[in-house]
XYZ file of C-alpha atoms in Angstrom:
169
model
C 126.839 74.291 202.006
C 124.443 74.550 199.129
C 122.959 73.166 195.987
C 122.463 74.885 192.675
C 121.131 74.577 189.179
C 123.442 75.890 186.462
C 122.426 76.994 182.999
C 125.098 76.609 180.317
C 124.940 77.625 176.658
C 127.386 77.412 173.795
C 126.642 79.568 170.731
C 126.292 76.404 168.622
C 123.998 74.473 170.991
C 120.903 75.059 173.143
C 120.929 75.951 176.834
C 121.117 72.937 179.155
C 120.688 72.520 182.913
C 123.387 71.070 185.190
C 122.902 70.296 188.888
C 125.628 70.956 191.438
C 126.603 71.562 195.032
C 129.283 73.134 197.212
C 130.804 73.067 200.677
C 132.980 75.825 202.096
C 134.260 78.090 204.863
C 133.623 81.806 205.181
C 135.296 84.660 207.081
C 133.276 87.832 207.665
C 134.445 91.045 209.358
C 131.780 93.523 210.551
C 132.828 97.074 209.551
C 129.891 99.194 210.721
C 126.504 98.077 212.030
C 124.806 97.046 208.733
C 127.972 96.404 206.633
C 130.453 93.522 206.649
C 133.300 92.507 204.344
C 134.332 88.918 203.853
C 135.795 86.098 201.850
C 135.007 82.437 201.395
C 136.748 79.381 200.047
C 134.692 76.438 198.812
C 134.868 73.252 196.798
C 132.119 72.603 194.280
C 130.950 69.932 191.875
C 128.716 70.366 188.828
C 127.247 67.270 187.187
C 127.087 66.714 183.434
C 123.908 67.775 181.662
C 121.471 65.286 180.193
C 122.118 63.844 176.745
C 118.694 64.946 175.514
C 118.922 66.545 172.077
C 122.174 64.725 171.322
C 124.553 67.091 173.146
C 126.139 67.006 176.583
C 127.802 69.725 178.652
C 130.558 68.057 180.664
C 130.607 67.943 184.448
C 133.394 69.672 186.354
C 134.629 70.298 189.881
C 137.071 72.629 191.588
C 137.604 75.452 194.060
C 135.901 78.788 194.474
C 137.326 81.944 196.135
C 134.882 84.802 196.813
C 135.335 88.361 198.055
C 132.144 90.146 199.093
C 130.362 92.937 200.930
C 127.273 92.155 202.959
C 124.484 94.360 204.359
C 121.690 93.307 206.684
C 118.941 94.829 208.760
C 116.935 93.678 211.763
C 113.335 92.744 210.914
C 112.185 90.891 214.046
C 113.236 90.780 217.699
C 112.337 87.413 219.149
C 111.120 86.779 222.689
C 114.501 86.254 224.362
C 115.968 83.574 222.108
C 116.529 84.806 218.547
C 116.441 87.802 216.198
C 115.736 87.762 212.447
C 117.718 89.758 209.894
C 117.278 90.188 206.161
C 120.121 91.160 203.873
C 122.231 90.508 200.819
C 125.843 89.788 199.925
C 127.449 90.599 196.628
C 130.890 90.478 195.097
C 133.249 88.651 192.818
C 134.449 85.078 192.535
C 137.392 83.255 191.029
C 137.102 79.558 190.140
C 139.700 76.989 189.191
C 138.062 73.828 187.844
C 138.776 70.543 186.086
C 136.473 68.771 183.655
C 135.463 65.281 184.822
C 137.493 62.363 183.416
C 140.143 64.679 181.929
C 143.225 66.629 182.954
C 141.787 69.853 181.463
C 141.961 72.653 184.047
C 140.452 76.091 183.512
C 140.073 79.386 185.387
C 137.188 81.831 185.157
C 135.874 84.823 187.129
C 132.303 85.573 188.126
C 130.020 87.913 190.017
C 127.274 87.025 192.465
C 124.355 88.362 194.487
C 123.070 86.398 197.468
C 119.925 87.580 199.290
C 119.503 85.937 202.689
C 117.435 85.531 205.838
C 119.489 85.136 209.006
C 118.401 84.001 212.467
C 120.732 85.052 215.320
C 120.567 82.730 218.313
C 121.186 85.014 221.309
C 120.439 82.752 224.281
C 123.736 80.794 224.252
C 126.369 83.133 222.869
C 126.430 84.690 219.438
C 125.900 82.462 216.411
C 123.400 82.364 213.588
C 121.841 80.270 210.857
C 121.455 81.722 207.387
C 119.243 80.657 204.481
C 120.284 82.195 201.171
C 119.366 82.213 197.480
C 122.663 82.654 195.584
C 122.642 83.959 192.006
C 125.897 83.646 190.039
C 127.027 84.800 186.613
C 130.305 83.329 185.329
C 132.507 84.618 182.519
C 133.893 81.562 180.738
C 135.754 81.586 177.415
C 134.380 78.186 176.368
C 130.681 79.081 176.809
C 128.473 81.922 175.598
C 126.594 81.930 178.932
C 127.005 80.231 182.304
C 124.985 81.166 185.361
C 123.484 79.450 188.360
C 120.923 79.884 191.089
C 120.324 77.766 194.143
C 119.793 77.543 197.854
C 122.384 77.763 200.608
C 122.403 76.961 204.315
C 125.079 78.373 206.585
C 125.983 78.240 210.267
C 127.899 81.336 211.421
C 129.898 81.562 214.638
C 130.980 84.935 216.058
C 133.722 84.119 218.614
C 134.932 87.731 219.066
C 131.584 89.549 219.104
C 129.379 90.007 222.157
C 125.751 91.076 222.136
C 125.636 94.854 221.869
C 122.064 95.524 222.946
C 120.279 94.743 226.186
C 117.505 92.187 226.026
C 114.530 91.880 228.349
C 114.469 88.253 229.451
């Protein structure tokens, strides 16, 4: 779940800001201790820009498929309840969207980098909360530039993973 601010620019018009948000599910598979591979599927919505300056970039919504690699490292061992990790995910995305109030569908790829801070809750099983700052760059044929940055909040559940290190409690 997250919110973002997109920047769109056509070669004929100035750059405009569009607000948006998303909601999705993610699957992540730990490979070795600091590295994981994963994918996510999300729905997103981007609102139309303002009409200031006499132009408007249309709003759109659709689906988002991402494939990524993630690395993280332990930065703090809490007193029996949680651990803090810092890391980053990066990879590629594929989006299939529809402009608002039309039947115009379009596909475009993208790349992303998502630094994050993750808090593992170790007292009651293995799950974590993650705060991230996603940065996206999209390659669209109808725009000269389209990128976004935002904030994301995630709840991760690890049903098949047990704690691997002993804790003093």
